[in-house]
């Protein structure tokens, strides 16, 4: 028996602290998404974020994408047969909140991609090389 899960369509400005929940997953990015400065977007473990062609996520605030080893978060193409470059990228601007750590080196806050898969992006040419995760004077924590 085929079960179809309805998608949550997202685009535009994230202007208040927001959580993308597993219950509302998958999220389909139908237009560019901008996380405003001073605002956090938290993505729960297991969430799928599907990007339409050429669409991107820009982080001017905080992106908290903390999956788990057995429950990863995935940013990927919305196409049935995905290919490299299907969607844009995740761009951390200079105003994004850098990751912070305690004296023991443990993550304590700021932008993070942990146990997060990022695939089939890089369709936006920035500078000489396209990439799926782009940083401009930004320091998110990227782990596992």
CSV table of C-alpha atoms in Angstrom, one decimal:
chain,number,residue,atom,x,y,z
A,1,UNK,CA,0.0,0.0,0.0
A,2,UNK,CA,1.5,3.4,-1.1
A,3,UNK,CA,1.3,6.1,1.5
A,4,UNK,CA,1.7,9.7,0.3
A,5,UNK,CA,2.7,12.3,2.8
A,6,UNK,CA,1.6,15.9,2.0
A,7,UNK,CA,4.5,18.4,1.7
A,8,UNK,CA,4.9,21.7,3.5
A,9,UNK,CA,5.7,24.4,0.9
A,10,UNK,CA,8.1,27.1,2.1
A,11,UNK,CA,9.5,30.3,0.6
A,12,UNK,CA,10.4,33.8,1.5
A,13,UNK,CA,11.5,35.4,4.8
A,14,UNK,CA,11.9,33.6,8.1
A,15,UNK,CA,11.3,36.6,10.3
A,16,UNK,CA,10.5,34.9,13.7
A,17,UNK,CA,12.2,31.9,15.4
A,18,UNK,CA,10.8,28.9,13.6
A,19,UNK,CA,11.0,25.1,13.8
A,20,UNK,CA,10.6,22.8,10.8
A,21,UNK,CA,9.1,19.6,12.4
A,22,UNK,CA,9.3,16.0,11.5
A,23,UNK,CA,5.5,15.9,11.6
A,24,UNK,CA,5.3,18.5,8.8
A,25,UNK,CA,8.1,17.0,6.7
A,26,UNK,CA,9.0,17.0,3.8
A,27,UNK,CA,9.4,20.7,3.3
A,28,UNK,CA,9.6,21.8,-0.3
A,29,UNK,CA,11.4,25.1,-1.0
A,30,UNK,CA,9.4,26.6,-3.8
A,31,UNK,CA,11.1,30.1,-3.6
A,32,UNK,CA,14.3,31.3,-2.1
A,33,UNK,CA,14.3,31.2,1.8
A,34,UNK,CA,16.1,33.9,3.8
A,35,UNK,CA,16.6,33.5,7.6
A,36,UNK,CA,16.6,37.0,8.8
A,37,UNK,CA,19.3,38.4,11.1
A,38,UNK,CA,18.5,37.8,14.8
A,39,UNK,CA,16.2,34.9,13.9
A,40,UNK,CA,16.8,31.1,14.2
A,41,UNK,CA,15.5,28.3,12.0
A,42,UNK,CA,15.6,25.0,13.8
A,43,UNK,CA,15.2,21.8,11.8
A,44,UNK,CA,14.3,18.6,13.7
A,45,UNK,CA,16.0,15.3,13.2
A,46,UNK,CA,14.7,13.2,10.2
A,47,UNK,CA,13.3,16.2,8.3
A,48,UNK,CA,13.7,16.2,4.5
A,49,UNK,CA,14.1,19.6,2.8
A,50,UNK,CA,13.5,19.4,-1.0
A,51,UNK,CA,14.6,22.3,-3.2
A,52,UNK,CA,13.0,23.2,-6.5
A,53,UNK,CA,15.3,24.1,-9.3
A,54,UNK,CA,17.5,27.1,-8.7
A,55,UNK,CA,16.2,27.8,-5.2
A,56,UNK,CA,18.4,28.4,-2.2
A,57,UNK,CA,18.5,29.0,1.5
A,58,UNK,CA,20.3,32.1,2.8
A,59,UNK,CA,21.3,32.3,6.4
A,60,UNK,CA,21.6,35.9,7.8
A,61,UNK,CA,20.6,34.6,11.3
A,62,UNK,CA,21.0,31.1,12.7
A,63,UNK,CA,20.4,27.7,11.1
A,64,UNK,CA,20.3,24.8,13.6
A,65,UNK,CA,20.2,21.6,11.7
A,66,UNK,CA,21.1,18.9,14.3
A,67,UNK,CA,20.1,15.4,13.2
A,68,UNK,CA,21.3,12.2,14.8
A,69,UNK,CA,23.4,9.3,13.4
A,70,UNK,CA,20.3,7.2,12.8
A,71,UNK,CA,18.0,10.2,12.1
A,72,UNK,CA,19.8,12.5,9.7
A,73,UNK,CA,18.4,15.7,8.2
A,74,UNK,CA,18.5,15.9,4.4
A,75,UNK,CA,18.7,18.9,2.0
A,76,UNK,CA,18.2,17.6,-1.5
A,77,UNK,CA,16.5,18.0,-4.9
A,78,UNK,CA,12.8,17.9,-5.3
A,79,UNK,CA,13.1,16.1,-8.6
A,80,UNK,CA,12.1,12.4,-8.9
A,81,UNK,CA,15.4,11.7,-10.6
A,82,UNK,CA,17.9,14.0,-8.9
A,83,UNK,CA,21.2,15.2,-10.4
A,84,UNK,CA,24.0,17.4,-9.3
A,85,UNK,CA,23.2,21.1,-9.6
A,86,UNK,CA,19.4,20.6,-9.4
A,87,UNK,CA,19.0,23.4,-6.8
A,88,UNK,CA,21.1,26.3,-5.5
A,89,UNK,CA,22.9,26.2,-2.2
A,90,UNK,CA,22.9,26.9,1.5
A,91,UNK,CA,24.6,30.3,1.9
A,92,UNK,CA,25.9,31.6,5.2
A,93,UNK,CA,26.4,35.3,5.0
A,94,UNK,CA,28.7,37.5,7.1
A,95,UNK,CA,25.7,38.3,9.4
A,96,UNK,CA,24.9,34.7,10.2
A,97,UNK,CA,25.6,33.6,13.7
A,98,UNK,CA,28.9,31.8,14.0
A,99,UNK,CA,29.1,28.6,16.1
A,100,UNK,CA,30.3,29.0,19.6
A,101,UNK,CA,32.1,26.5,21.9
A,102,UNK,CA,32.9,26.2,25.6
A,103,UNK,CA,36.5,25.8,27.0
A,104,UNK,CA,36.3,22.0,26.3
A,105,UNK,CA,35.5,22.6,22.7
A,106,UNK,CA,31.8,21.5,23.0
A,107,UNK,CA,29.3,23.3,20.7
A,108,UNK,CA,27.2,25.7,22.7
A,109,UNK,CA,25.3,27.7,20.1
A,110,UNK,CA,25.1,29.4,16.7
A,111,UNK,CA,24.7,27.9,13.2
A,112,UNK,CA,25.3,24.2,12.9
A,113,UNK,CA,25.0,21.4,10.3
A,114,UNK,CA,25.3,18.1,12.2
A,115,UNK,CA,24.3,14.7,11.0
A,116,UNK,CA,23.0,16.6,8.0
A,117,UNK,CA,23.2,15.4,4.3
A,118,UNK,CA,23.4,18.0,1.6
A,119,UNK,CA,23.1,16.6,-1.9
A,120,UNK,CA,22.4,17.5,-5.5
A,121,UNK,CA,22.8,21.2,-5.0
A,122,UNK,CA,25.4,23.6,-6.3
A,123,UNK,CA,23.3,25.0,-9.2
A,124,UNK,CA,24.1,28.6,-8.4
A,125,UNK,CA,27.4,29.9,-9.8
A,126,UNK,CA,29.1,32.0,-7.2
A,127,UNK,CA,32.6,33.1,-8.1
A,128,UNK,CA,34.7,30.5,-9.9
A,129,UNK,CA,33.1,27.4,-8.4
A,130,UNK,CA,29.6,26.4,-7.5
A,131,UNK,CA,29.0,24.7,-4.2
A,132,UNK,CA,26.3,23.3,-2.1
A,133,UNK,CA,27.4,25.1,1.1
A,134,UNK,CA,28.8,28.6,0.7
A,135,UNK,CA,30.4,30.7,3.4
A,136,UNK,CA,31.1,34.4,3.3
A,137,UNK,CA,33.0,35.4,6.4
A,138,UNK,CA,30.8,32.8,8.3
A,139,UNK,CA,31.8,30.0,10.7
A,140,UNK,CA,29.0,27.5,11.2
A,141,UNK,CA,29.9,24.2,12.9
A,142,UNK,CA,29.8,21.4,10.3
A,143,UNK,CA,30.1,17.9,11.8
A,144,UNK,CA,29.2,14.3,10.7
